[in-house]
Short mmCIF file of C-alpha atoms in Angstrom, two decimals:
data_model
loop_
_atom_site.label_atom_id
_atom_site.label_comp_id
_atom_site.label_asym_id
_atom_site.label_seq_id
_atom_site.Cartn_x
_atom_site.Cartn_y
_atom_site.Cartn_z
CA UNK Q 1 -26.72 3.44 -18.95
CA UNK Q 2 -27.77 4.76 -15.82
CA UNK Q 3 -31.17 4.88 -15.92
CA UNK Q 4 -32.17 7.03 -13.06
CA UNK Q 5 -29.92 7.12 -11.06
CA UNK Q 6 -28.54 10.53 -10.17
CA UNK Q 7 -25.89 9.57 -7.81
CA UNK Q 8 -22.42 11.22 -8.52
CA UNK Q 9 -19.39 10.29 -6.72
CA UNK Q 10 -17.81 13.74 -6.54
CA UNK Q 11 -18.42 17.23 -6.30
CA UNK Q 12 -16.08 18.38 -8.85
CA UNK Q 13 -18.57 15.84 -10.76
CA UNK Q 14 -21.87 17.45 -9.01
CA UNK Q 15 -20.62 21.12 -9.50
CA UNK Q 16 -19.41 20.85 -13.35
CA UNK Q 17 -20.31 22.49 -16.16
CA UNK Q 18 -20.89 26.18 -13.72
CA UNK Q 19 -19.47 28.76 -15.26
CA UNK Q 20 -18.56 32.73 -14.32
CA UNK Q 21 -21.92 34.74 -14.75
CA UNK Q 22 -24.71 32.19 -14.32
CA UNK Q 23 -27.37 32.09 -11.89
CA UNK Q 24 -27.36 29.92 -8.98
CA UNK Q 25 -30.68 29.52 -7.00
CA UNK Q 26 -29.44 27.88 -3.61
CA UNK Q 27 -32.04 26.67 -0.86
CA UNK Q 28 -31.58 27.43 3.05
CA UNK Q 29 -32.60 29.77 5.40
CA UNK Q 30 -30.09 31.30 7.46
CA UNK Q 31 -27.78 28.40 8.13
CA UNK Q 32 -30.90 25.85 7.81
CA UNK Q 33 -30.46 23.56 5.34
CA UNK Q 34 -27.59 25.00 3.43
CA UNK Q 35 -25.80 23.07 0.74
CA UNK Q 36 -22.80 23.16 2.56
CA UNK Q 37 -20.64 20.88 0.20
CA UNK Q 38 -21.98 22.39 -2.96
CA UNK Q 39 -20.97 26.14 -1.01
CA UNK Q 40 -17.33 24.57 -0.80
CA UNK Q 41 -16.82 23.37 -4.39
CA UNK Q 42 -17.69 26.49 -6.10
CA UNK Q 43 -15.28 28.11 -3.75
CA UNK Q 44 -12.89 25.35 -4.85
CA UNK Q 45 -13.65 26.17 -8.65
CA UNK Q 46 -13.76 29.80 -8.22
CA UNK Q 47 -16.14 30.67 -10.30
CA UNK Q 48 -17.07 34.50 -10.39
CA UNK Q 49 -19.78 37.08 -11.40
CA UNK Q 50 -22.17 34.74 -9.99
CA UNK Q 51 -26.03 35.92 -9.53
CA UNK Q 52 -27.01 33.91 -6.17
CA UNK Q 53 -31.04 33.82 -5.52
CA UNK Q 54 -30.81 32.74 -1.47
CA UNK Q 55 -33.17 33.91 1.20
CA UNK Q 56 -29.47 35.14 2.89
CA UNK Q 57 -25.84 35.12 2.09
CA UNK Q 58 -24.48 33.24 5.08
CA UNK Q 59 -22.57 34.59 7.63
CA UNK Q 60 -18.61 35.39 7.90
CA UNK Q 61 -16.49 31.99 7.21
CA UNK Q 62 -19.78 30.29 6.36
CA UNK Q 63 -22.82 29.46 4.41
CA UNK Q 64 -22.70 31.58 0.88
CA UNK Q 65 -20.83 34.17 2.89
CA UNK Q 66 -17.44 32.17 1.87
CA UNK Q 67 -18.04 33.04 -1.65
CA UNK Q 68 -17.59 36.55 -0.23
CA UNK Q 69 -14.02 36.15 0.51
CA UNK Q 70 -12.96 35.63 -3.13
CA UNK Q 71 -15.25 38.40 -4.37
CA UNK Q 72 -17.55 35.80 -6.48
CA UNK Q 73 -20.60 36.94 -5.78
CA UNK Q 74 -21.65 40.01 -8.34
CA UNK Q 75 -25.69 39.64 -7.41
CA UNK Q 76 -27.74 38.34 -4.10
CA UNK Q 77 -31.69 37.94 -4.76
CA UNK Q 78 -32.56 37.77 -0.94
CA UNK Q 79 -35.14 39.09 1.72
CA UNK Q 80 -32.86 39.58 4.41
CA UNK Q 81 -28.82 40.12 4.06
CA UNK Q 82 -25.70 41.61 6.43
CA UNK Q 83 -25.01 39.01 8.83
CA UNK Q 84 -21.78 39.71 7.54
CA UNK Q 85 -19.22 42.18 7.91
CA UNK Q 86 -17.57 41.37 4.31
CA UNK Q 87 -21.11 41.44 2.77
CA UNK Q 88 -21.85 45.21 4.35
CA UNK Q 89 -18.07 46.20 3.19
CA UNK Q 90 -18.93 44.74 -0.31
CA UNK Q 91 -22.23 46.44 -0.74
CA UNK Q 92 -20.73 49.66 0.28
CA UNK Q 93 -18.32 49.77 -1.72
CA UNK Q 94 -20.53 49.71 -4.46
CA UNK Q 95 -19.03 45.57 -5.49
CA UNK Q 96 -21.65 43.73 -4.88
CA UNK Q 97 -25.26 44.09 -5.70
CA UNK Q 98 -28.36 42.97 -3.43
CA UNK Q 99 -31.87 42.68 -5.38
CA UNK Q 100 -34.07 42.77 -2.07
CA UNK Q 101 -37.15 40.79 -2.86
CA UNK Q 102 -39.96 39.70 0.23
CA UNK Q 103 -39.36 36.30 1.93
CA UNK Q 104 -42.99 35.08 0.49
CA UNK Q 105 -42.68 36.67 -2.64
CA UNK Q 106 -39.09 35.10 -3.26
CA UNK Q 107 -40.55 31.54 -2.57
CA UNK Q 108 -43.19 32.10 -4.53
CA UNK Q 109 -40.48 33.44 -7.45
CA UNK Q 110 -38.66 29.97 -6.94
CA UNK Q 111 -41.86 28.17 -7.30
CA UNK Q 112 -43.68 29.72 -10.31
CA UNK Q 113 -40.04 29.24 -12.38
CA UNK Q 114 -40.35 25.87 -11.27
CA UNK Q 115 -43.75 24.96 -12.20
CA UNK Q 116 -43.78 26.93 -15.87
CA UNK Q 117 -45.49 30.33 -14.46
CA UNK Q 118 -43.18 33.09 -15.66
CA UNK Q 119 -45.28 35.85 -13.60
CA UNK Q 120 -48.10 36.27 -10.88
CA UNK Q 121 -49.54 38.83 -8.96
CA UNK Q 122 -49.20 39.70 -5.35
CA UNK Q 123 -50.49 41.94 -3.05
CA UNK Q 124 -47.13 41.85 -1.27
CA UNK Q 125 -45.08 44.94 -1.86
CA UNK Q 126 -47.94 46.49 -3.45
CA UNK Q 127 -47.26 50.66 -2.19
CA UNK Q 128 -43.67 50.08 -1.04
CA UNK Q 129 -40.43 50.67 -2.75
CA UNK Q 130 -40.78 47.14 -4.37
CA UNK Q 131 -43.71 47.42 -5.68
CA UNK Q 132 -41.82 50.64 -7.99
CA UNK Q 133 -41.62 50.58 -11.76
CA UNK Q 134 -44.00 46.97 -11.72
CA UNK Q 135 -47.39 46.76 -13.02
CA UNK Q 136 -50.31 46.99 -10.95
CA UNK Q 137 -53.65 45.40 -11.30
CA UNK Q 138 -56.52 45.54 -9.40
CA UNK Q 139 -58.63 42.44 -8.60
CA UNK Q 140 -61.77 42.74 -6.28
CA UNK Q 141 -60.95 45.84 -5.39
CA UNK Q 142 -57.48 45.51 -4.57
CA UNK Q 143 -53.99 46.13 -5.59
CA UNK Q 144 -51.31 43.62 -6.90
CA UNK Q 145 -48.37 43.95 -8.40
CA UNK Q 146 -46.80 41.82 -11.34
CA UNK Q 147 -43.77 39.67 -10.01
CA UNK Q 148 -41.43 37.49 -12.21
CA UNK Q 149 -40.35 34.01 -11.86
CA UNK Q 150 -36.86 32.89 -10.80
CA UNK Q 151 -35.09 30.16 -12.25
CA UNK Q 152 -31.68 29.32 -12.44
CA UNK Q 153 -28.77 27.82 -14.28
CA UNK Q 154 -28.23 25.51 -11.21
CA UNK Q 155 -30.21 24.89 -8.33
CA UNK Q 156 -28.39 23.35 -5.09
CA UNK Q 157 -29.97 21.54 -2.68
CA UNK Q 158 -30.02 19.98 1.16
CA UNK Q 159 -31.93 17.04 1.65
CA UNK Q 160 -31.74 14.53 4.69
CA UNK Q 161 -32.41 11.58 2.59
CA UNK Q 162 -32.76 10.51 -0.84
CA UNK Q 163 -32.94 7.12 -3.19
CA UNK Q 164 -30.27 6.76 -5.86
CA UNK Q 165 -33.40 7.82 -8.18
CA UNK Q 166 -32.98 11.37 -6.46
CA UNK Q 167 -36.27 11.13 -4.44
CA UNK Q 168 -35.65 13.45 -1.48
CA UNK Q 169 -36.70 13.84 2.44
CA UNK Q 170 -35.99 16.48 4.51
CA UNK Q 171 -35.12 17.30 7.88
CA UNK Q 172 -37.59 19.77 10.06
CA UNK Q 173 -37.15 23.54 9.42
CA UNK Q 174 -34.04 22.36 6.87
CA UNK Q 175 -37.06 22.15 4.20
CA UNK Q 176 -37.55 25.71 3.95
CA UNK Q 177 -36.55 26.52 0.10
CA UNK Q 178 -35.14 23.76 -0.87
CA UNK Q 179 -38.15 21.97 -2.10
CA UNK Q 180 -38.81 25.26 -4.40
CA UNK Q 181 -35.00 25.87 -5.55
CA UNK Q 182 -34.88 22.18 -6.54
CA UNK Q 183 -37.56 22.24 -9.22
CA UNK Q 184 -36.28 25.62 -10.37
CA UNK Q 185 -32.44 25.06 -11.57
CA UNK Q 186 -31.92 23.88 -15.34
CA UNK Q 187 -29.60 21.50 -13.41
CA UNK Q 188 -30.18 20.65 -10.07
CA UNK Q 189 -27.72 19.07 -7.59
CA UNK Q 190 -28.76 17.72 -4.35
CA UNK Q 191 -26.64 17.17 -1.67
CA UNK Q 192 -27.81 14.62 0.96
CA UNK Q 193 -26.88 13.20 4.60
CA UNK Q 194 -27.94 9.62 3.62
CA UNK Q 195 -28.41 8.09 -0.07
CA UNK Q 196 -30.78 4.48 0.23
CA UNK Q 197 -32.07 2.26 -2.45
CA UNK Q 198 -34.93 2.77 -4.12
CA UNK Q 199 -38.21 1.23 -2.15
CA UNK Q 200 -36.56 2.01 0.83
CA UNK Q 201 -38.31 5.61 1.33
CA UNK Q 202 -41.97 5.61 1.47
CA UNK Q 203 -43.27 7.06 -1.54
CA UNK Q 204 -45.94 9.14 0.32
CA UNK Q 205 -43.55 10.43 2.48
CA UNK Q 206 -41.26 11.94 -0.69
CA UNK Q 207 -41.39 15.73 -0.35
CA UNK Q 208 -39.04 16.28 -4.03
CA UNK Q 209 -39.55 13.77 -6.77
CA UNK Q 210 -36.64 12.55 -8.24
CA UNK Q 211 -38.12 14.17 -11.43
CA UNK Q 212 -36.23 17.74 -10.57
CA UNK Q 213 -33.14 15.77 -9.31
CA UNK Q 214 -30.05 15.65 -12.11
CA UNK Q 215 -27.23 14.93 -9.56
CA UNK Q 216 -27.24 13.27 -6.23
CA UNK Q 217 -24.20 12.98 -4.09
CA UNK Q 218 -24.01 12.28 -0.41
CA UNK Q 219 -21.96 14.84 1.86
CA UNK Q 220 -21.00 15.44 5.40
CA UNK Q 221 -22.54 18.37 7.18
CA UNK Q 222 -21.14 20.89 9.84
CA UNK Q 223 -24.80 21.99 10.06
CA UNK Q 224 -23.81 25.37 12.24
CA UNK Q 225 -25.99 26.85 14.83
CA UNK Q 226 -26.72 30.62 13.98
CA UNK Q 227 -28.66 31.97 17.55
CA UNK Q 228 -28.15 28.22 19.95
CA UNK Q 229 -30.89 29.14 22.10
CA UNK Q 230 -31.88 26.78 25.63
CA UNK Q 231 -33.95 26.58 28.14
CA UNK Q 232 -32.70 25.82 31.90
CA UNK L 1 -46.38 55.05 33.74
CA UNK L 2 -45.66 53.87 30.31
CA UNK L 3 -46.24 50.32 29.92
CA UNK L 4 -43.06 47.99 30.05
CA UNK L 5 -41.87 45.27 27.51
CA UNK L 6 -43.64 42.69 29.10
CA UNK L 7 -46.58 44.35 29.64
CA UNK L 8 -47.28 45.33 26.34
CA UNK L 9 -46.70 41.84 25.22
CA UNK L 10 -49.56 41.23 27.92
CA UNK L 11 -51.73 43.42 26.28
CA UNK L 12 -51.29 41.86 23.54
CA UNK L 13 -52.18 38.91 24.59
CA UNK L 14 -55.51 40.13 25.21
CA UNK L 15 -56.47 39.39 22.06
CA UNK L 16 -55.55 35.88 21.68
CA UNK L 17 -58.94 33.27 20.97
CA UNK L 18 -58.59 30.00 21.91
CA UNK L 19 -58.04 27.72 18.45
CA UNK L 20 -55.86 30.90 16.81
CA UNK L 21 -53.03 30.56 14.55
CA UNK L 22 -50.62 33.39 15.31
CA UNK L 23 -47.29 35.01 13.85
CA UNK L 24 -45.18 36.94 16.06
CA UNK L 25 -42.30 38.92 14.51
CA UNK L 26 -39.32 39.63 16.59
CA UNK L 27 -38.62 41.85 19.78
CA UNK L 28 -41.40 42.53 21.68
CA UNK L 29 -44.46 40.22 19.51
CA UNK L 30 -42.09 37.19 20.69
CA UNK L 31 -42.80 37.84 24.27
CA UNK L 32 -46.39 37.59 23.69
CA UNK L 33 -46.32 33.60 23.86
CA UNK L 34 -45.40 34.30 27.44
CA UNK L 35 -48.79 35.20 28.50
CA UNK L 36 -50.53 32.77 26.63
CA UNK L 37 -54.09 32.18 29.05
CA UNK L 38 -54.14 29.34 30.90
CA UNK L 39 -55.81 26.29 28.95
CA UNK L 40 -55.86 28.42 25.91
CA UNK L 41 -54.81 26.87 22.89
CA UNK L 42 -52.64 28.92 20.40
CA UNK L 43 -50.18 27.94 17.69
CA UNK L 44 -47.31 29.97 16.65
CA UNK L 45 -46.91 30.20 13.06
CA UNK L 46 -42.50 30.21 12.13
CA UNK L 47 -42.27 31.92 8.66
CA UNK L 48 -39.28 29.54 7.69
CA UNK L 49 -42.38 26.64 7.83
CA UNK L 50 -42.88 25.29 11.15
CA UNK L 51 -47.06 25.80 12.80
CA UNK L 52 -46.68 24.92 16.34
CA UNK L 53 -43.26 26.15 17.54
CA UNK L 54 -42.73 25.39 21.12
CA UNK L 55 -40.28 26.68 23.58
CA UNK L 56 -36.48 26.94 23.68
CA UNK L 57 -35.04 23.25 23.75
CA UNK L 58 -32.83 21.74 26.61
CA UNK L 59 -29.58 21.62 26.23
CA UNK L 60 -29.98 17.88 25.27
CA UNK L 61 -32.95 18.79 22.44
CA UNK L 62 -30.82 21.25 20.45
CA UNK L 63 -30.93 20.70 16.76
CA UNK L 64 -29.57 22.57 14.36
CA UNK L 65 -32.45 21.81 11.47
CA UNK L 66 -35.18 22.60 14.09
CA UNK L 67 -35.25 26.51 14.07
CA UNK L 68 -37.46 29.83 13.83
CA UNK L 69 -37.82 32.97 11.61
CA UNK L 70 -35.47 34.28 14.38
CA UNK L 71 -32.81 31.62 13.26
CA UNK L 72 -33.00 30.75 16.48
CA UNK L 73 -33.17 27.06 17.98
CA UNK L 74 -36.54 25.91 19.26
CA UNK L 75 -39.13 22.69 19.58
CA UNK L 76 -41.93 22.06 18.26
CA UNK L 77 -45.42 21.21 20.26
CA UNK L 78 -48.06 18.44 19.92
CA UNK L 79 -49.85 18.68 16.80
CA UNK L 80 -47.04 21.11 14.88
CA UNK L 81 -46.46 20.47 11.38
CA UNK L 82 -43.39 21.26 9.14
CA UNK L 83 -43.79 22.69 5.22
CA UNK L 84 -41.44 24.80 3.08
CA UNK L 85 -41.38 28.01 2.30
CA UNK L 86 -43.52 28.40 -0.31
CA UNK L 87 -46.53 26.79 1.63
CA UNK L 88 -45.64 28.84 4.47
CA UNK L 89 -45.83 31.86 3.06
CA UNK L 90 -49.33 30.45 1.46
CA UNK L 91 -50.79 30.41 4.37
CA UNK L 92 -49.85 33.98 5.13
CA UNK L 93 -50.55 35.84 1.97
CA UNK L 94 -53.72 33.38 2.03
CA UNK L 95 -55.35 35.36 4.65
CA UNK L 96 -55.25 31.72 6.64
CA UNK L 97 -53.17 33.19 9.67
CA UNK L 98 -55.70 34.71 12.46
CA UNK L 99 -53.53 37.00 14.23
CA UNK L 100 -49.96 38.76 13.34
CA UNK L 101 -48.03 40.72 15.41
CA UNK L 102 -45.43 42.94 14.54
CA UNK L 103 -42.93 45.53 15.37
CA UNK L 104 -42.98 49.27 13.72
CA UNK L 105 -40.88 52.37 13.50
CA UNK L 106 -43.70 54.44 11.91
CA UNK L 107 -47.64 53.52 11.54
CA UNK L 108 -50.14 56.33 10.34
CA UNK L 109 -53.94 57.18 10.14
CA UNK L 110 -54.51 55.41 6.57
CA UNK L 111 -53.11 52.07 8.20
CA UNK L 112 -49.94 52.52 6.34
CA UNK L 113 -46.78 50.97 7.80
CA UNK L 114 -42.76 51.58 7.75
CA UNK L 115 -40.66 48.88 9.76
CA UNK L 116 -38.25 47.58 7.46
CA UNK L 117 -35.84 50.39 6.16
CA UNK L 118 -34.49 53.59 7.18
CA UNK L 119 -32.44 55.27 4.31
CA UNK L 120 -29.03 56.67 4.74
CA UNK L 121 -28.73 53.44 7.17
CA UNK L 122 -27.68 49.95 6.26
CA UNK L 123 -30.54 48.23 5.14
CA UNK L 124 -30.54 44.34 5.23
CA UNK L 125 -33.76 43.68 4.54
CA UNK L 126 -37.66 42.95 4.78
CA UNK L 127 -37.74 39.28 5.00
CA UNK L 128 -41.08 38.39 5.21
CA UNK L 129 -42.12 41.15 7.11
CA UNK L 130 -44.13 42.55 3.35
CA UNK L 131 -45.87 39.43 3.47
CA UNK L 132 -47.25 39.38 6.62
CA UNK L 133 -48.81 42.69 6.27
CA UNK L 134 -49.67 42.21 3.19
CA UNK L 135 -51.64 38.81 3.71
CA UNK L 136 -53.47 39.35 7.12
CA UNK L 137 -56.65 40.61 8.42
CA UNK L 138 -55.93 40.76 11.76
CA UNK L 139 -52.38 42.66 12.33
CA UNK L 140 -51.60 44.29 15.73
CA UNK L 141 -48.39 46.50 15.92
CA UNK L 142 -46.46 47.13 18.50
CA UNK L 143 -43.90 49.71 19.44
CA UNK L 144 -43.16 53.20 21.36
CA UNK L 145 -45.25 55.78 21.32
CA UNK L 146 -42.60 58.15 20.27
CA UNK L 147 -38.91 57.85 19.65
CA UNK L 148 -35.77 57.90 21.88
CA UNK L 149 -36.24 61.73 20.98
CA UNK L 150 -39.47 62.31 21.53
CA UNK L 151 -40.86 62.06 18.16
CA UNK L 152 -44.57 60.88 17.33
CA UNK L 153 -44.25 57.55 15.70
CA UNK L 154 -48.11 57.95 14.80
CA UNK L 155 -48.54 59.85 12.00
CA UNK L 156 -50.82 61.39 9.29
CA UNK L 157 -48.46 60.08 6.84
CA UNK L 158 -45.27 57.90 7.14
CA UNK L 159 -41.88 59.55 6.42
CA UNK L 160 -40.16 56.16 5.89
CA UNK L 161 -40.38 53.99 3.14
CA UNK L 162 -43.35 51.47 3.36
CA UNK L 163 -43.82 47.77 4.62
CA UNK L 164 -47.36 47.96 3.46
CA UNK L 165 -50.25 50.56 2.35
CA UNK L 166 -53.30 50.56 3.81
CA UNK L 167 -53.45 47.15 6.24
CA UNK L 168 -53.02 48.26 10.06
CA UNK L 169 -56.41 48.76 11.96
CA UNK L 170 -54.52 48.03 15.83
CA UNK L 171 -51.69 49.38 17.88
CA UNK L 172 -50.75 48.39 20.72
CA UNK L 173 -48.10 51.20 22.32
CA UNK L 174 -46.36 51.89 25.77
CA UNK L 175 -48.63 54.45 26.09
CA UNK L 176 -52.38 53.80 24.86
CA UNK L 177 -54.13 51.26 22.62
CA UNK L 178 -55.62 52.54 19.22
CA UNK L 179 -57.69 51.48 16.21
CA UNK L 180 -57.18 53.21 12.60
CA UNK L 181 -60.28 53.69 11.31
CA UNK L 182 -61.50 55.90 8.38
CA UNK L 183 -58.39 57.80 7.92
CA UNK L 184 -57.79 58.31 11.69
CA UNK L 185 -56.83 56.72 14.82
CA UNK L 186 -59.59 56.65 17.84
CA UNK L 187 -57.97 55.94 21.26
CA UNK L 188 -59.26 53.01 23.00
CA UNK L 189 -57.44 52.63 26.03
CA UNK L 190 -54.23 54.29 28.10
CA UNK L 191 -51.89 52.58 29.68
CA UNK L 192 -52.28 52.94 33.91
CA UNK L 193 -51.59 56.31 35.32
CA UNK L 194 -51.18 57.75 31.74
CA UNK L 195 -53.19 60.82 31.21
CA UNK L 196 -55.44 61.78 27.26
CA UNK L 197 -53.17 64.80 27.21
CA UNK L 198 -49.79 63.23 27.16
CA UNK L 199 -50.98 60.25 24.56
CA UNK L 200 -52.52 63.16 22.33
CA UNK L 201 -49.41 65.39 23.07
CA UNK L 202 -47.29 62.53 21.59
CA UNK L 203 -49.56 61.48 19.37
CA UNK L 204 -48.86 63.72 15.85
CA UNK L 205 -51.42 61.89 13.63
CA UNK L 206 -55.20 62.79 13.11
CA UNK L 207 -56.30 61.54 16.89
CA UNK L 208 -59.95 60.89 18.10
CA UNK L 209 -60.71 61.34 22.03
CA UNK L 210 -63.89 59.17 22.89
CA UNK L 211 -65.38 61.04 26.03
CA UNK L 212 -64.51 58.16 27.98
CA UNK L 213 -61.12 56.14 28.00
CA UNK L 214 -60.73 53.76 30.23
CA UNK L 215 -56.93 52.14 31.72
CA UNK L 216 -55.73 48.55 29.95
CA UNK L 217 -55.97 45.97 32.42
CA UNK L 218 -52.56 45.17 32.67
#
């Protein structure tokens, strides 16, 4: 009996179970608050015809772009993609497949699969090439299109910190989609610079409720710098 | 003389209240929080969920989890808050933002807008750049009058595929200052030293001339 606590000691243990063909729904943006370990192990397992639902793929050598090299990916849901040449080359020649989807919108996807709302309307897209083939209402006079929820086989996760119980904290502009992809994954793995004891966060402080957490595991983080820009 | 880089982003500026909440997109919008007024109070809205970004850190302050929509590293100021995604984006679609300014390749006279895709070119991508539009009242592009060849980027109808339909009422370009209204743009102000004729010479969508047009203040 383990009660709750979601604290794995592996990531062959925190990764298992994925198989070719499901849908992963990672958190991130850019290299903020990437599940880097998570990234690694299904590179280790090399799982393939994987649907990835990630505001970006990474860049070359790292983030989601590793999964590149190996030719895992078959489908990105993202707003903004190409940081990377093998990610252009795989698009273009016709191996890869990129479901563009706005930044807002793709949160809000995340969310509503999360939270039991399989569709909601947006004005977002509305008269643009997303907004093709989706239905269109019009409320107080203006027009929104139908989107669909997102959720996912697995969900994977960066937090800062977490209790054993899978409570999670996170770091600045590292939040970004994690809270959303974490309530949206049938199973969803967290990956964490620091695990505590329960009591030891503050519960009004707790930005994902252990609730959405299945596994926990505490990893080490190259935490790369995409644009390291200063000031004199 | 067409207005530089900076001095558009000046312009811009103009329309900055004190107490505003304000996205700027990338390129030239970014420059805008350079000419901030003094003892003006305005905080930048980061679409990856930071309100009250602050300037490039030192060297010392660098932190990887403490970037912008640019991916780039920066601070925060005094009274900034921190959120996800989700609730960023809230804030945007919710009409809660005061001011947004963004970057175009085509705008025309129905307030239509094209900045995110140019077919037969790699595209990577709107991120939230549908949103923005989409969500605020108060959106002021900026960009060339014309392209590198000389083409109008005003027009009676974009050729490009759209960011948004209907939800531009102010450009800012190197050339002039316009409002859209009622299915065509009325000039409001030329850049220094730039004559009516060569803004309506370059100017291919539905124009209106007010008798008098006075310089920006720039």
């Amino acid at each position: 009996m383990s009660g709750f606590n979601k604290v794995v000691g592996s990531y062959e243990e925190a990764m298992a179970g994925l198989e070719d063909g499901m849908t992963i729904i990672a958190g991130g943006f850019g290299l903020c608050g990437i599940p880097e370990g998570c990234i690694a192990q299904i590179k280790k397992m090399g799982t393939k015809e994987l649907t990835i639902v990630s505001n970006n793929c990474g860049v070359d050598g790292f983030g989601l772009g590793i999964l590149l090299e190996d030719k895992q990916i078959k489908k990105m849901v993202s707003s903004y993609v190409g940081e990377n040449k093998l990610f252009e080359d795989q698009l273009l020649a016709g191996e890869l497949e990129v479901e563009l989807t706005p930044q807002g919108t793709l949160a809000e996807k995340m969310r509503a699969g999360g939270a039991g709302i399989p569709a909601f309307y947006t004005a977002t897209g509305y008269g643009t090439p997303v907004g093709d083939g989706k239905e269109v209402r019009e409320f107080n006079g203006r027009n929104y299109i139908l989107e669909e929820a997102i959720t996912g086989d697995y969900a994977i996760v960066k937090g800062w910190k977490a209790d054993t119980y899978g409570n999670v904290i996170y770091r600045h502009t590292a939040q970004n989609f994690n809270p959303m992809a974490a309530t949206a994954g049938k199973i969803t793995i967290v990956e964490v610079e620091e695990i505590v004891e329960p009591g030891e966060l503050d519960p009004t402080q707790i930005h994902t409720p252990g609730i959405y957490v299945d596994r926990l595991i505490q990893g080490s983080f190259e935490k790369r710098i995409e644009q390291r820009t200063v000031r004199a | 003389m067409a207005l530089s880089r900076e001095q558009l982003a000046m312009r811009v500026a103009q329309e900055l209240q004190d107490g505003f909440y304000v996205n700027l997109g990338i390129g030239i919008p970014t420059l805008v929080a350079n000419y901030v007024p003094e003892g003006m109070e305005v905080m930048l809205q980061s679409e990856n969920g930071l309100l009250g970004m602050g300037p490039f850190p030192t060297e010392d302050e660098v932190d990887a989890d403490m970037i912008n929509a640019g991916k780039q590293t920066v601070t925060t100021i005094t009274g900034a808050s921190i959120f996800s995604s989700a609730e960023s984006f809230a804030m945007i679609r919710g009409g809660h933002v005061d001011l947004t300014v963004l970057g175009a390749f085509e705008v025309d006279v129905n307030g239509s807008i094209a900045s995110w895709m140019i077919p037969g070119k790699l595209i990577k991508g709107m991120g939230g750049a549908m949103d923005l539009v989409a969500g605020a009242d108060n959106i002021i592009v900026t960009m060339t009058h014309a392209d590198k060849h000389g083409n109008s980027k005003l027009l009676n109808e974009c050729t490009l595929p759209l960011t948004g339909a209907g939800c531009i009422k102010k450009v800012v370009t190197d050339l002039a200052y316009l409002e859209i209204e009622d299915g065509q743009f009325i000039l409001k102000e030329r850049a220094p030293g730039v004559s009516v004729e060569e803004i309506v010479s370059k100017t291919a969508g539905k124009l209106v001339v007010p008798d008098h047009v006075p310089e920006m203040n720039v």
